[in-house]
XYZ file of C-alpha atoms in Angstrom:
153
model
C -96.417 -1.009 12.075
C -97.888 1.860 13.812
C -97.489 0.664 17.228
C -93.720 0.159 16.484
C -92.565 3.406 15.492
C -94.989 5.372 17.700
C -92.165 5.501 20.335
C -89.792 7.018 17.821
C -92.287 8.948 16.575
C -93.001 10.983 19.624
C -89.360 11.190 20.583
C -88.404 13.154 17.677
C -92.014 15.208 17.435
C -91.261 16.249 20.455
C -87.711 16.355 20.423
C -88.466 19.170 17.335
C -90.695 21.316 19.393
C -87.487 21.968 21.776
C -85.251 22.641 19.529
C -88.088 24.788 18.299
C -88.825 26.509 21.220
C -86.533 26.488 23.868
C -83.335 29.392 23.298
C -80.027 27.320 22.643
C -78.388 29.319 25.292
C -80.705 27.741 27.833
C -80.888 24.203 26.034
C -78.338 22.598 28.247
C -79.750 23.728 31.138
C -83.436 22.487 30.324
C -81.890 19.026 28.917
C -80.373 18.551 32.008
C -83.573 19.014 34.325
C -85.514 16.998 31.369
C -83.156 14.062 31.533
C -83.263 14.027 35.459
C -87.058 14.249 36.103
C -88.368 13.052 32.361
C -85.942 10.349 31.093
C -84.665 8.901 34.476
C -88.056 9.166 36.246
C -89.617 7.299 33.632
C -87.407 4.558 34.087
C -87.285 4.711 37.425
C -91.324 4.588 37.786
C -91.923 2.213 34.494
C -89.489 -0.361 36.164
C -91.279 0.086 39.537
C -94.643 -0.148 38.061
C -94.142 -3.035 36.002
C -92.372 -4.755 38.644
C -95.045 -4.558 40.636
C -97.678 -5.790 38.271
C -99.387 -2.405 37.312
C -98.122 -1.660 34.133
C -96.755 -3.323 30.786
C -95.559 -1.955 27.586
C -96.340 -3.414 24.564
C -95.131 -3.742 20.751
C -91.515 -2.301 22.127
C -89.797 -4.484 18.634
C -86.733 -4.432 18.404
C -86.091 -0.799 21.044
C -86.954 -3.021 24.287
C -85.275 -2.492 27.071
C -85.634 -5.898 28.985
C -88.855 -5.798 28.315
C -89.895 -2.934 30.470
C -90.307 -0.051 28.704
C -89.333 1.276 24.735
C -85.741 2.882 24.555
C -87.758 5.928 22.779
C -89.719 6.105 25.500
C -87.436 8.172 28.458
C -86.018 9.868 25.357
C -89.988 11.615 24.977
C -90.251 12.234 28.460
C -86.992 14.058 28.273
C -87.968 16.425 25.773
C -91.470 16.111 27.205
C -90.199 17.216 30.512
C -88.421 20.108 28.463
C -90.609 21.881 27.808
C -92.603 21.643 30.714
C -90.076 23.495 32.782
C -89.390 25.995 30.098
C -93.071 27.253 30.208
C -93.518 26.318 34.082
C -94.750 29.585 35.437
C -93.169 31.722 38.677
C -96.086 32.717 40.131
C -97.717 30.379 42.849
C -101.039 31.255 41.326
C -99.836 29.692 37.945
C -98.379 26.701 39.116
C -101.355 24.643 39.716
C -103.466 24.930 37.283
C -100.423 24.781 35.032
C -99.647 21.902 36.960
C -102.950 20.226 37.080
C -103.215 20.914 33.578
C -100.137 18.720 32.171
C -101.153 16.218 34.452
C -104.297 16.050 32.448
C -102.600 16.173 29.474
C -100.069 13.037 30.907
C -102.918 11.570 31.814
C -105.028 12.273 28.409
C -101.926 11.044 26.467
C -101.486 7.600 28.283
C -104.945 6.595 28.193
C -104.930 7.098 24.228
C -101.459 5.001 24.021
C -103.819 2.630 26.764
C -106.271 2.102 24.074
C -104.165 2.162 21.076
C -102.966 -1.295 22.435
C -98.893 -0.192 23.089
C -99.107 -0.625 27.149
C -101.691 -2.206 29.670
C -102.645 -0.496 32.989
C -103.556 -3.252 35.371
C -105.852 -3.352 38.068
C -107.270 -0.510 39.579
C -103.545 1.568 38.764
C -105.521 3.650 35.899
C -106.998 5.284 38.833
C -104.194 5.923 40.525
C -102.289 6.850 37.363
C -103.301 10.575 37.673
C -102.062 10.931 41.439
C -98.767 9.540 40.272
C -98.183 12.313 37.148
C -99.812 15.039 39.786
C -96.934 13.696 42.885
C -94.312 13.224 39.707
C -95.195 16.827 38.603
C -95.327 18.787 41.636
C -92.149 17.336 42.924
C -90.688 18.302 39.368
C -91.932 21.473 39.465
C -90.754 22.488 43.635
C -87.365 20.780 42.698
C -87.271 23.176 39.496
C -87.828 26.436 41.527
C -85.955 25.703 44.419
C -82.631 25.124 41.953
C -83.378 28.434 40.018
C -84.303 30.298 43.280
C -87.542 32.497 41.355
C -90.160 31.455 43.089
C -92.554 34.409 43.187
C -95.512 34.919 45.621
């Protein structure tokens, strides 16, 4: 049962902390960056990856979408995505470790969900896994600043 609702589960956990967190005067704004680099990257890079042999979701029930990837799923990496550009930092000096530091975290996450049985890395891609979130990130991140215009040196 577990692996079913952990999807949902982590949607609306995280879903909470933004509403939480994040000012509703600047909600839009976030949700819209979210959607773009959390929700619709995930899709994009699930479909790619599984295409491709390298990684498979599992338990998705009765939230599968054609059998790629759990419908909760781009809905957490929305939210997820949130709140990473809400505390993403304006100083160069920041942004990497802040940057190297959700990767971990990304990283830390899917290797737990890996062993917890609800998707399968295949082949060597859990090495390569980390230099995905870290190109994913940092693209996120320079695609972020360059549409607010605050980057700081």
């Amino acid at each position: 049962m577990f692996e079913l609702s952990f999807y949902l589960i982590f949607a609306v956990v995280t879903g909470l902390v933004t509403f939480i967190i994040i000012p509703r005067n600047l909600y839009k704004k976030f949700f819209l960056y979210g959607l773009l680099f959390g929700g619709i990257g995930d899709s994009v890079l699930a479909s790619i990856f599984h295409f491709m042999g390298l990684l498979n979701y599992k338990n998705l029930g009765l939230t599968s979408i054609f059998g790629i990837f759990s419908f909760w799923t781009p809905v957490a990496w929305t939210f997820y995505f949130m709140i990473f550009f809400y505390f993403l930092p304006v100083r160069k000096y920041f942004l990497v470790p802040y940057i190297l530091i959700f990767v971990a975290l990304n990283y830390s996450v899917g290797m737990v969900m890996s062993q917890s049985g609800l998707y399968e890395l295949v082949g060597g891609y859990k090495y390569v896994q980390p230099f995905v979130f870290l190109i994913w990130c940092s693209l996120s991140a320079w695609v972020f600043h360059k549409g607010e215009h605050r980057i700081m040196i």
